[in-house]
């Protein structure tokens, strides 16, 4: 064949098409395992000392509030006679007598409250309620927010327009006002619902707690929805979405399998940072007396109850106050760590 | 620009209407009425009172009447505090909350912005870490915790400051500290990160190369740009703080609008609930819109849609 002197045509010989030798194949083998998104993120997270410490703190608080109560000799609603307002590690007269008789009595580590209930177990139950509210409320927000945001972004056009106007409206609604009103208004219907057969669980969970969840489900998902929408708007132009559509994949499946899984980093970070703010709101409501129902304690209501006896029994106030700050702080720090690890673009 | 403003204002009006409507029907869902709790009141008297305030009419008619009246600026009389209009109650209570809230916002700006800037300039140094730690902790502490701790240490234990009411300037110290704690921490963080962002910009290097003095560079070039995110935060925060924090007013027994709202709900004072809700919601929403518009005027890089 005539060769053009300035052409890039390759000069190939038949030897170039021979099968590769073993030696040549060896050089193609990838020695190092490929680093997946998760591994990369976990590696960065494990290096972050602050985040690791907060994980340990959160785990300790969880053990303290979910596991320890099972082995604890007192119950959170048991009122012991003559054991009112004991200082930490103090025994009532009756217990003193039992100790002298050779019995072993478990000490009241944090003392007792004015009704004679062991305070340590109340704090444990309180942090359990606070954590549960934080986690469940965040779960609700995650589901509603991500579904709403991704649907708005995926379908676009007037669907997006209408859906996002609704978000704008909810976003500017003064939340505290509506929470206060809602928790008052929902009390009666829920109390009636409790009487209906099959809805007995409403009484166990408590009407106030359920109305808190409803409030979260109504108001707080908008931030998450905006976040997810902006991510999905970007992702839906990707080639793999076009490819999936060409293969005939349905809309729902594209959203679930392709779009939401690809903004998992943002979802994790936003969710983790949402938990402390849910706990924050719950404790605030409980403090105002609109949270969990008595005798169930939450950290906010424990602090609120302790204010009246603040002069003589300040530790009753300090313990729940410090614990709630500690929980919120560790979730915040963990969220920051997760953001640095899984969503490095957002750093700073 | 006018189109954008018109759109935002239209949306704001819809939001206020939505809030008012939701509040109206929610409030009527709450069991009990304004005249139930009073002792020794005959059924006839209750009926007469209800007739006087129009509470015996169907709910929808009450709603339409209320909306029509409030559009004309008439928020009605308080059902509980006889002889006083809702407007007069709001106008009496609001300045109290506004004064405490305004001072708090000012305090948090005056502390937060300089400290945030300092942290950015001394990036990675001891001062930066110290400020960051303080800011991170500050965000994690709920306001009721701050309030009660302040009350215990400064008010009860050391007896330095009065714990109730607003009689002298000393009374303001604790509520202001409690209210400004969270915003200060937040502004510090915001200021630090936006300042770091600005310091890395090309125009800062250009300014330095031109030989602009440090002082001028800081105020004319850096601060002006870095303070923008703080503006967006301050607007809504101002509205929230000025309208009265429920917790702080409850703990320090400040006769403000927040406490009034709670007691209005407890007493089923329908007109007062509606009045305060519409007032607070309007303030917060207008603040939000105003900030968005100001933000777009100040920062021309943001495209108007």
Short mmCIF file of C-alpha atoms in Angstrom, two decimals, chain B residues 131 279 296:
data_model
loop_
_atom_site.label_atom_id
_atom_site.label_comp_id
_atom_site.label_asym_id
_atom_site.label_seq_id
_atom_site.Cartn_x
_atom_site.Cartn_y
_atom_site.Cartn_z
CA UNK B 131 -13.03 30.08 68.05
CA UNK B 279 -48.67 39.55 62.96
CA UNK B 296 -29.84 40.18 44.98
#
